[in-house]
Short mmCIF file of C-alpha atoms and ligand atoms in Angstrom, two decimals:
data_model
loop_
_atom_site.label_atom_id
_atom_site.label_comp_id
_atom_site.label_asym_id
_atom_site.label_seq_id
_atom_site.Cartn_x
_atom_site.Cartn_y
_atom_site.Cartn_z
CA UNK A 852 94.07 -38.02 106.77
CA UNK A 853 94.56 -37.52 110.65
CA UNK A 854 97.85 -38.25 111.19
CA UNK A 855 99.00 -36.37 107.74
CA UNK A 856 97.39 -33.10 109.48
CA UNK A 857 99.82 -33.39 112.87
CA UNK A 858 102.89 -34.44 110.99
CA UNK A 859 102.02 -31.50 109.19
CA UNK A 860 101.40 -28.70 111.34
CA UNK A 861 104.69 -31.09 114.03
CA UNK A 862 106.72 -29.91 109.72
CA UNK A 863 105.57 -26.54 109.99
CA UNK A 864 107.58 -25.67 113.72
CA UNK A 865 110.57 -26.87 111.96
CA UNK A 866 110.44 -26.78 108.07
CA UNK A 867 109.41 -23.37 106.40
CA UNK A 868 105.41 -24.52 105.21
CA UNK A 869 106.75 -27.83 106.18
CA UNK A 870 108.34 -28.93 103.78
CA UNK A 871 112.22 -29.21 101.92
CA UNK A 872 110.42 -27.97 99.04
CA UNK A 873 107.93 -25.54 98.05
CA UNK A 874 105.65 -27.43 94.79
CA UNK A 875 105.60 -30.48 97.68
CA UNK A 876 103.08 -28.26 100.35
CA UNK A 877 99.89 -28.70 97.65
CA UNK A 878 99.55 -24.83 97.80
CA UNK A 879 98.50 -24.07 94.30
CA UNK A 880 95.88 -27.42 94.54
CA UNK A 881 94.56 -27.02 98.26
CA UNK A 882 94.09 -29.54 101.08
CA UNK A 883 97.26 -30.59 103.13
CA UNK A 884 99.97 -33.17 101.75
CA UNK A 885 99.80 -37.02 102.52
CA UNK A 886 102.91 -37.54 104.49
CA UNK A 887 104.29 -40.32 102.70
CA UNK A 888 105.66 -43.36 104.44
CA UNK A 889 106.18 -45.78 101.97
CA UNK A 890 106.30 -46.60 98.64
CA UNK A 891 106.38 -49.95 96.22
CA UNK A 892 105.70 -50.35 92.49
CA UNK A 893 103.06 -47.72 90.94
CA UNK A 894 101.80 -46.68 94.58
CA UNK A 895 102.35 -44.25 98.07
CA UNK A 896 100.63 -45.09 100.84
CA UNK A 897 100.53 -42.00 103.60
CA UNK A 898 100.79 -42.05 107.70
CA UNK A 899 97.38 -42.44 107.56
CA UNK A 900 97.49 -45.83 105.73
CA UNK A 901 95.09 -44.74 102.52
CA UNK A 902 96.98 -46.00 98.75
CA UNK A 903 97.67 -43.56 95.92
CA UNK A 904 98.66 -44.21 92.02
CA UNK A 905 101.57 -41.79 92.05
CA UNK A 906 101.63 -39.65 89.13
CA UNK A 907 104.75 -37.38 89.84
CA UNK A 908 107.48 -40.20 91.12
CA UNK A 909 109.68 -38.59 93.48
CA UNK A 910 109.43 -35.58 90.14
CA UNK A 911 110.58 -37.65 87.62
CA UNK A 912 112.87 -40.52 88.86
CA UNK A 913 111.07 -43.70 89.84
CA UNK A 914 110.81 -44.70 86.00
CA UNK A 915 111.14 -48.17 87.50
CA UNK A 916 108.47 -47.57 90.38
CA UNK A 917 108.80 -47.49 93.76
CA UNK A 918 111.61 -50.00 96.12
CA UNK A 919 112.42 -51.52 92.39
CA UNK A 920 114.38 -55.11 93.89
CA UNK A 921 117.11 -54.56 92.20
CA UNK A 922 117.99 -50.55 92.76
CA UNK A 923 116.95 -51.85 96.86
CA UNK A 924 119.39 -54.80 96.57
CA UNK A 925 122.43 -52.28 94.52
CA UNK A 926 122.20 -49.48 97.54
CA UNK A 927 121.66 -51.83 100.41
CA UNK A 928 124.38 -53.69 99.56
CA UNK A 929 127.04 -50.51 98.33
CA UNK A 930 125.81 -49.59 102.52
CA UNK A 931 127.51 -51.78 104.18
CA UNK A 932 130.41 -51.26 101.80
CA UNK A 933 130.28 -47.82 103.71
CA UNK A 934 128.27 -44.90 102.56
CA UNK A 935 130.89 -42.53 101.64
CA UNK A 936 134.18 -41.27 100.97
CA UNK A 937 135.27 -38.52 99.54
CA UNK A 938 137.61 -40.66 97.30
CA UNK A 939 137.07 -41.84 93.28
CA UNK A 940 135.87 -45.58 93.45
CA UNK A 941 135.24 -47.53 90.50
CA UNK A 942 131.25 -47.49 89.95
CA UNK A 943 131.84 -43.54 89.00
CA UNK A 944 133.16 -44.55 85.70
CA UNK A 945 131.10 -47.39 85.58
CA UNK A 946 127.89 -44.86 85.50
CA UNK A 947 129.36 -42.87 83.89
CA UNK A 948 130.09 -45.31 80.84
CA UNK A 949 126.34 -45.78 80.38
CA UNK A 950 125.86 -42.48 80.35
CA UNK A 951 128.70 -42.03 77.08
CA UNK A 952 126.06 -45.15 75.65
CA UNK A 953 122.99 -43.92 76.06
CA UNK A 954 124.21 -40.36 74.86
CA UNK A 955 126.81 -40.71 72.41
CA UNK A 956 127.26 -36.80 72.48
CA UNK A 957 128.64 -36.41 75.74
CA UNK A 958 132.63 -37.06 75.79
CA UNK A 959 133.03 -36.65 78.86
CA UNK A 960 130.93 -35.84 82.68
CA UNK A 961 131.26 -34.59 85.54
CA UNK A 962 128.19 -36.11 88.72
CA UNK A 963 126.92 -33.68 91.56
CA UNK A 964 124.37 -34.53 93.55
CA UNK A 965 121.61 -31.52 92.11
CA UNK A 966 119.99 -30.84 89.42
CA UNK A 967 120.33 -27.59 89.88
CA UNK A 968 124.13 -28.10 90.27
CA UNK A 969 124.76 -29.44 86.86
CA UNK A 970 122.57 -26.56 85.09
CA UNK A 971 124.73 -24.02 87.05
CA UNK A 972 127.89 -25.60 86.52
CA UNK A 973 126.90 -25.97 83.02
CA UNK A 974 126.35 -22.39 82.70
CA UNK A 975 129.82 -21.60 84.31
CA UNK A 976 131.88 -23.90 81.64
CA UNK A 977 129.63 -22.01 79.01
CA UNK A 978 130.51 -18.56 79.97
CA UNK A 979 134.41 -19.75 80.66
CA UNK A 980 134.94 -21.05 77.14
CA UNK A 981 133.10 -18.95 75.37
CA UNK A 982 134.71 -15.96 77.27
CA UNK A 983 130.62 -14.57 76.94
CA UNK A 984 128.85 -13.81 79.91
CA UNK A 985 125.36 -13.79 78.66
CA UNK A 986 123.28 -17.39 78.32
CA UNK A 987 119.12 -17.23 77.06
CA UNK A 988 117.00 -19.27 78.57
CA UNK A 989 113.25 -19.87 78.09
CA UNK A 990 110.22 -18.28 79.74
CA UNK A 991 108.29 -21.41 81.66
CA UNK A 992 111.92 -23.59 81.72
CA UNK A 993 112.47 -24.04 85.54
CA UNK A 994 116.96 -25.17 85.71
CA UNK A 995 117.01 -26.02 89.26
CA UNK A 996 116.61 -23.16 91.97
CA UNK A 997 121.02 -20.82 91.07
CA UNK A 998 120.27 -17.01 91.12
CA UNK A 999 120.95 -16.73 87.78
CA UNK A 1000 118.10 -18.84 86.47
CA UNK A 1001 115.45 -17.58 88.48
CA UNK A 1002 114.32 -15.93 85.67
CA UNK A 1003 110.61 -16.73 84.56
CA UNK A 1004 111.27 -20.07 86.00
CA UNK A 1005 109.09 -22.30 85.53
CA UNK A 1006 107.92 -25.20 87.99
CA UNK A 1007 106.79 -24.05 91.76
CA UNK A 1008 108.36 -20.40 90.36
CA UNK A 1009 105.41 -20.76 87.87
CA UNK A 1010 103.28 -22.73 90.35
CA UNK A 1011 103.08 -20.32 93.24
CA UNK A 1012 103.08 -17.04 90.11
CA UNK A 1013 105.98 -15.09 91.78
CA UNK A 1014 108.40 -13.58 89.36
CA UNK A 1015 111.32 -14.75 89.79
CA UNK A 1016 112.46 -14.91 93.54
CA UNK A 1017 113.94 -12.91 96.77
CA UNK A 1018 117.13 -12.46 97.21
CA UNK A 1019 118.71 -12.24 93.56
CA UNK A 1020 120.49 -8.93 93.27
CA UNK A 1021 119.98 -7.19 89.83
CA UNK A 1022 123.63 -7.32 88.61
CA UNK A 1023 122.85 -11.62 88.75
CA UNK A 1024 120.37 -11.10 86.53
CA UNK A 1025 121.79 -9.12 84.76
CA UNK A 1026 123.62 -11.78 81.40
CA UNK A 1027 120.41 -13.74 81.78
CA UNK A 1028 117.62 -13.56 78.90
CA UNK A 1029 114.84 -15.01 79.33
CA UNK A 1030 112.99 -16.29 75.90
CA UNK A 1031 109.31 -17.30 74.83
CA UNK A 1032 110.30 -20.86 74.22
CA UNK A 1033 109.04 -21.98 71.03
CA UNK A 1034 110.04 -18.76 69.25
CA UNK A 1035 113.34 -18.48 67.02
CA UNK A 1036 112.87 -14.91 65.94
CA UNK A 1037 113.21 -14.08 69.03
CA UNK A 1038 115.85 -15.95 69.30
CA UNK A 1039 117.65 -14.12 66.51
CA UNK A 1040 116.89 -11.01 67.53
CA UNK A 1041 118.22 -11.78 70.64
CA UNK A 1042 121.48 -12.83 69.15
CA UNK A 1043 122.15 -9.46 66.70
CA UNK A 1044 120.76 -7.39 69.32
CA UNK A 1045 123.24 -9.15 72.21
CA UNK A 1046 126.24 -9.71 68.46
CA UNK A 1047 129.08 -12.10 70.05
CA UNK A 1048 127.99 -11.51 74.25
CA UNK A 1049 126.21 -14.38 74.35
CA UNK A 1050 128.12 -18.02 75.79
CA UNK A 1051 125.24 -20.54 75.66
CA UNK A 1052 121.51 -20.88 75.18
CA UNK A 1053 119.89 -23.74 77.54
CA UNK A 1054 116.84 -24.69 77.49
CA UNK A 1055 114.87 -27.94 78.81
CA UNK A 1056 114.17 -29.58 74.98
CA UNK A 1057 110.24 -30.88 75.72
CA UNK A 1058 109.54 -28.62 78.89
CA UNK A 1059 107.95 -30.36 81.93
CA UNK A 1060 108.47 -27.51 84.35
CA UNK A 1061 105.60 -25.43 82.90
CA UNK A 1062 103.37 -28.74 82.20
CA UNK A 1063 104.72 -30.21 79.42
CA UNK A 1064 105.41 -28.98 76.52
CA UNK A 1065 107.29 -30.55 73.02
CA UNK A 1066 109.28 -27.99 70.58
CA UNK A 1067 107.42 -27.20 67.61
CA UNK A 1068 108.29 -29.14 64.17
CA UNK A 1069 112.41 -27.32 63.84
CA UNK A 1070 112.16 -25.24 66.55
CA UNK A 1071 115.58 -27.19 68.60
CA UNK A 1072 117.41 -28.01 64.97
CA UNK A 1073 117.23 -24.55 64.70
CA UNK A 1074 118.85 -23.66 68.15
CA UNK A 1075 121.34 -25.71 67.04
CA UNK A 1076 122.20 -24.22 64.18
CA UNK A 1077 121.86 -20.46 65.61
CA UNK A 1078 124.28 -20.92 68.45
CA UNK A 1079 126.53 -22.89 65.87
CA UNK A 1080 126.89 -20.13 63.75
CA UNK A 1081 126.40 -17.89 66.85
CA UNK A 1082 129.18 -19.53 68.75
CA UNK A 1083 127.53 -19.99 71.96
CA UNK A 1084 126.71 -23.10 73.45
CA UNK A 1085 124.33 -25.55 73.05
CA UNK A 1086 123.14 -26.89 76.04
CA UNK A 1087 120.57 -29.47 76.69
CA UNK A 1088 118.89 -29.89 80.05
CA UNK A 1089 118.36 -33.71 80.50
CA UNK A 1090 117.31 -33.49 83.81
CA UNK A 1091 114.31 -34.36 83.30
CA UNK A 1092 114.08 -35.29 80.07
CA UNK A 1093 117.78 -37.57 80.20
CA UNK A 1094 116.66 -41.74 80.41
CA UNK A 1095 112.50 -40.65 80.88
CA UNK A 1096 111.06 -39.61 76.64
CA UNK A 1097 113.75 -42.75 75.49
CA UNK A 1098 117.06 -43.61 76.72
CA UNK A 1099 118.98 -41.22 74.90
CA UNK A 1100 116.42 -38.88 75.91
CA UNK A 1101 114.77 -36.09 74.02
CA UNK A 1102 118.65 -35.88 71.69
CA UNK A 1103 118.06 -38.88 70.83
CA UNK A 1104 114.15 -38.12 69.94
CA UNK A 1105 114.87 -35.34 67.78
CA UNK A 1106 118.00 -36.44 66.62
CA UNK A 1107 119.96 -33.15 67.90
CA UNK A 1108 123.58 -33.26 69.37
CA UNK A 1109 123.87 -29.96 72.12
CA UNK A 1110 127.59 -29.38 73.08
CA UNK A 1111 126.75 -29.73 76.77
CA UNK A 1112 123.96 -31.96 78.51
CA UNK A 1113 122.35 -31.83 82.03
CA UNK A 1114 121.22 -34.61 83.75
CA UNK A 1115 119.29 -35.87 87.02
CA UNK A 1116 116.72 -37.99 88.18
CA UNK A 1117 116.37 -41.20 86.60
CA UNK A 1118 120.40 -40.77 86.89
CA UNK A 1119 120.66 -41.58 89.98
CA UNK A 1120 117.28 -43.67 90.86
CA UNK A 1121 116.04 -41.58 93.16
CA UNK A 1122 119.11 -41.07 94.75
CA UNK A 1123 120.24 -37.65 95.22
CA UNK A 1124 122.91 -37.37 91.34
CA UNK A 1125 123.16 -34.88 88.60
CA UNK A 1126 126.29 -34.50 86.26
CA UNK A 1127 126.55 -32.12 83.60
CA UNK A 1128 128.65 -33.40 80.44
CA UNK A 1129 129.54 -32.67 77.08
CA UNK A 1130 132.12 -32.67 74.35
CA UNK A 1131 135.79 -33.24 75.70
CA UNK A 1132 137.17 -29.96 74.79
CA UNK A 1133 135.04 -27.97 76.48
CA UNK A 1134 134.95 -30.17 79.71
CA UNK A 1135 138.75 -30.23 80.47
CA UNK A 1136 138.68 -26.74 80.92
CA UNK A 1137 137.41 -28.24 84.64
CA UNK A 1138 138.88 -27.93 88.11
CA UNK A 1139 140.92 -29.95 88.52
CA UNK A 1140 143.08 -29.69 84.53
CA UNK A 1141 141.58 -26.28 84.09
CA UNK A 1142 140.18 -23.12 84.87
CA UNK A 1143 137.11 -23.74 85.45
CA UNK A 1144 136.14 -24.20 89.81
CA UNK A 1145 132.92 -26.39 90.25
CA UNK A 1146 133.71 -29.41 93.70
CA UNK A 1147 131.20 -31.59 95.47
CA UNK A 1148 131.48 -33.42 98.70
CA UNK A 1149 128.78 -35.52 97.77
CA UNK A 1150 129.48 -35.85 94.03
CA UNK A 1151 129.53 -39.30 92.60
CA UNK A 1152 128.73 -40.71 96.15
CA UNK A 1153 128.96 -44.60 95.93
CA UNK A 1154 125.44 -45.52 96.70
CA UNK A 1155 124.17 -42.69 94.08
CA UNK A 1156 125.76 -44.84 91.77
CA UNK A 1157 124.70 -47.54 93.16
CA UNK A 1158 121.54 -46.71 92.78
CA UNK A 1159 122.03 -44.97 88.97
CA UNK A 1160 123.66 -48.22 87.72
CA UNK A 1161 120.64 -50.85 88.67
CA UNK A 1162 118.32 -47.85 87.28
CA UNK A 1163 120.17 -47.39 84.21
CA UNK A 1164 121.20 -50.73 83.75
CA UNK A 1165 117.89 -51.92 83.76
CA UNK A 1166 116.84 -48.73 81.00
CA UNK A 1167 119.75 -49.71 78.97
CA UNK A 1168 119.41 -53.28 78.94
CA UNK A 1169 115.80 -53.27 78.58
CA UNK A 1170 114.86 -51.13 76.14
CA UNK A 1171 113.26 -52.58 73.19
CA UNK A 1172 110.41 -53.27 75.84
CA UNK A 1173 110.35 -50.71 78.51
CA UNK A 1174 110.22 -46.95 76.42
CA UNK A 1175 107.64 -48.93 73.84
CA UNK A 1176 105.57 -50.23 77.18
CA UNK A 1177 105.34 -46.66 79.13
CA UNK A 1178 104.72 -44.56 75.83
CA UNK A 1179 101.68 -47.55 75.27
CA UNK A 1180 100.53 -47.34 79.22
CA UNK A 1181 100.72 -43.75 79.24
CA UNK A 1182 99.07 -42.52 75.76
CA UNK A 1183 95.50 -45.04 77.23
CA UNK A 1184 95.86 -43.07 80.49
CA UNK A 1185 96.32 -39.40 79.11
CA UNK A 1186 94.43 -39.65 76.17
CA UNK A 1187 91.55 -41.78 77.86
CA UNK A 1188 91.34 -38.76 81.05
CA UNK A 1189 91.86 -36.18 78.03
CA UNK A 1190 88.44 -38.35 76.34
CA UNK A 1191 86.68 -37.48 79.25
CA UNK A 1192 86.93 -34.18 79.65
CA UNK A 1193 85.46 -34.26 76.05
CA UNK A 1194 82.31 -36.40 77.69
CA UNK A 1195 82.24 -33.31 80.47
CA UNK A 1196 82.68 -30.73 78.48
CA UNK A 1197 85.73 -29.40 80.67
CA UNK A 1198 87.69 -27.69 78.23
CA UNK A 1199 91.36 -29.96 78.36
CA UNK A 1200 94.05 -29.60 75.64
CA UNK A 1201 96.55 -32.72 76.39
CA UNK A 1202 100.46 -32.69 76.42
CA UNK A 1203 102.48 -35.85 75.78
CA UNK A 1204 105.90 -37.12 74.95
CA UNK A 1205 106.02 -40.42 75.86
CA UNK A 1206 105.69 -40.90 80.02
CA UNK A 1207 105.58 -36.90 80.35
CA UNK A 1208 102.38 -35.62 79.82
CA UNK A 1209 99.96 -32.65 81.29
CA UNK A 1210 96.22 -32.02 80.93
CA UNK A 1211 95.74 -27.99 80.56
CA UNK A 1212 92.09 -26.48 81.46
CA UNK A 1213 92.42 -24.55 78.49
CA UNK A 1214 90.67 -25.19 75.41
CA UNK A 1215 93.84 -23.02 73.32
CA UNK A 1216 97.07 -24.96 72.28
CA UNK A 1217 99.33 -24.43 74.81
CA UNK A 1218 102.90 -24.23 72.83
CA UNK A 1219 104.59 -21.76 75.73
CA UNK A 1220 104.63 -20.82 79.16
CA UNK A 1221 102.57 -17.62 78.21
CA UNK A 1222 99.58 -20.22 76.61
CA UNK A 1223 99.68 -22.48 79.77
CA UNK A 1224 99.13 -19.87 82.22
CA UNK A 1225 96.41 -19.28 80.76
CA UNK A 1226 95.16 -22.77 81.71
CA UNK A 1227 91.96 -22.79 84.10
CA UNK A 1228 94.21 -23.55 87.57
CA UNK A 1229 90.66 -23.27 89.41
CA UNK A 1230 89.97 -25.92 87.44
CA UNK A 1231 93.76 -28.07 87.75
CA UNK A 1232 92.62 -27.88 91.68
CA UNK A 1233 90.19 -29.25 91.86
CA UNK A 1234 90.05 -32.16 89.59
CA UNK A 1235 93.89 -32.12 91.62
CA UNK A 1236 92.07 -32.68 94.80
CA UNK A 1237 89.17 -34.75 93.28
CA UNK A 1238 91.64 -37.57 91.92
CA UNK A 1239 93.80 -37.55 94.92
CA UNK A 1240 90.14 -38.32 97.52
CA UNK A 1241 89.98 -40.74 94.60
CA UNK A 1242 93.01 -42.27 95.54
CA UNK A 1243 95.18 -40.10 92.46
CA UNK A 1244 98.16 -38.56 93.29
CA UNK A 1245 99.58 -36.03 90.33
CA UNK A 1246 101.93 -33.80 90.83
CA UNK A 1247 100.17 -30.54 92.58
CA UNK A 1248 100.49 -27.92 90.28
CA UNK A 1249 98.80 -27.21 87.23
CA UNK A 1250 103.31 -26.09 85.81
CA UNK A 1251 103.81 -29.70 86.24
CA UNK A 1252 104.39 -32.61 84.15
CA UNK A 1253 103.01 -36.17 85.13
CA UNK A 1254 105.48 -38.99 84.88
CA UNK A 1255 104.14 -42.41 84.75
CA UNK A 1256 106.48 -46.25 85.27
CA UNK A 1257 106.99 -50.19 84.31
CA UNK A 1258 105.15 -50.22 87.64
CA UNK A 1259 101.53 -48.95 85.88
CA UNK A 1260 100.14 -51.65 84.30
CA UNK A 1261 96.00 -52.12 82.40
CA UNK A 1262 94.68 -51.68 86.11
CA UNK A 1263 96.50 -48.91 86.96
CA UNK A 1264 94.67 -47.53 83.41
CA UNK A 1265 91.53 -48.46 84.33
CA UNK A 1266 91.65 -47.26 88.26
CA UNK A 1267 92.72 -43.38 87.01
CA UNK A 1268 90.33 -43.46 84.66
CA UNK A 1269 87.73 -44.03 86.86
CA UNK A 1270 88.98 -41.70 88.80
CA UNK A 1271 88.64 -39.37 86.22
CA UNK A 1272 85.53 -39.71 85.21
CA UNK A 1273 84.40 -38.55 88.79
CA UNK A 1274 86.64 -35.53 88.63
CA UNK A 1275 85.49 -34.42 85.62
CA UNK A 1276 81.57 -34.09 86.63
CA UNK A 1277 82.89 -33.02 89.55
CA UNK A 1278 85.40 -30.17 87.85
CA UNK A 1279 81.99 -29.81 84.58
CA UNK A 1280 79.79 -28.89 87.95
CA UNK A 1281 82.23 -26.40 89.22
CA UNK A 1282 80.30 -22.82 88.83
CA UNK A 1283 83.85 -21.38 87.65
CA UNK A 1284 84.26 -17.69 86.39
P1 KE4 B 1496 116.76 -30.54 91.50
O1 KE4 B 1496 118.44 -29.55 91.64
O2 KE4 B 1496 115.48 -30.44 91.60
O3 KE4 B 1496 118.05 -32.10 91.41
O4 KE4 B 1496 117.20 -30.38 89.48
C1 KE4 B 1496 116.50 -28.15 88.82
C2 KE4 B 1496 115.41 -28.74 87.92
C3 KE4 B 1496 116.37 -29.18 86.78
N1 KE4 B 1496 116.11 -28.88 85.44
C4 KE4 B 1496 114.99 -29.66 85.50
C5 KE4 B 1496 114.47 -29.77 83.66
C6 KE4 B 1496 114.44 -30.12 86.29
O5 KE4 B 1496 112.81 -30.81 85.91
C7 KE4 B 1496 114.57 -29.50 88.05
C8 KE4 B 1496 113.92 -30.06 88.93
N2 KE4 B 1496 112.47 -30.45 88.79
C9 KE4 B 1496 111.07 -29.48 89.72
C10 KE4 B 1496 110.34 -30.49 89.18
N3 KE4 B 1496 110.03 -29.77 88.04
C11 KE4 B 1496 111.64 -30.97 90.61
C12 KE4 B 1496 110.91 -30.59 91.87
C13 KE4 B 1496 111.10 -29.28 93.51
O6 KE4 B 1496 111.22 -28.34 92.62
O7 KE4 B 1496 110.66 -29.77 94.43
#
């Protein structure tokens, strides 16, 4: 990995930590990150020519594998027609129609360029619609890096073990109520304490940013009932789960109709794209129709629309085979590694929903951020290092979900389990305290 080391050293003179997003820096697992030069299917190649089996898939978008021919072709053809206009194009409505087909709860939506923009805008809209200031989020959930949401967040905040972020004034987060996930009593208490003051509840319906944590039975249904009763909006942050867990995301699986949904990642097929949408009466408050301002130079960018249409179009067309296939491969990988941990005497709890999963290095159930945070992160780091050395690249944090896509098949299952057997033996040999 010599060239990657040199590239890291150069990058560090230009980019803080040598990265454009903290979780990429491998700080939680040690060793320097490989520098990727190309990817195809389920694989990444680094600057030194090493090949890696990819289990983070650009943190979710690459459900069809890297360089899927239909996506590459669509982007190439779109680029030849011009890369950005800052004007309306037919393809925005084309992709919006596909989103509405997949998410019947979304009557109208607006495209943005990231999940952060989507959630930030959805909260602004909810506050305007309800004339209320407070909102509820859950510990360990990450909704992007806008100020008011950087409270007890997951993902990089959890990975780096920091409570929030410097530079966020107390005043900005005074209306943010952070509660434990999977605890309905806490939600009831918050609504009675802040009666008629809570604009919305924003939730990762299946948490991915503390590692994968599914909702307890009835939890989402209870959130829906309480918010409806209290006149607060329910926002599903499906940036990660949308098109991932099912074509219609977690709301399809669990049969819940939120008032608004945030999307990203797969929506843009790997290009910068997010969206927020939901009930038309709420969305019509957005400028230029209504008083809520929101804008973006590259919102609805033609290349992102082309990549999204090619990706979501494939998922719509082949939904009956793609999702059962992802389920079968993910079950084989997640449960296979769990079995190897048991054989090696390593305590691992496996959480999985569809093709999103996490091996927590703990013997206890992981149902919220507190229980996730009791995982043995030294063992996770050792496991991650061993897997990377064997050419299997897992997300470099105990508090991230792993993903696989349609390019992962029998050979990838075999290779993963072979690597994991050796890695678990190494973890078992660790004298960890
Ligand atoms: P972006 O602004 O990174 O596009 O989306 C923010 C976001 C919002 N909501 C959910 C549920 C998310 O998972 C994310 C971003 N996820 C992280 C990975 N856990 C992005 C990876 C990174 O920060 O580099």
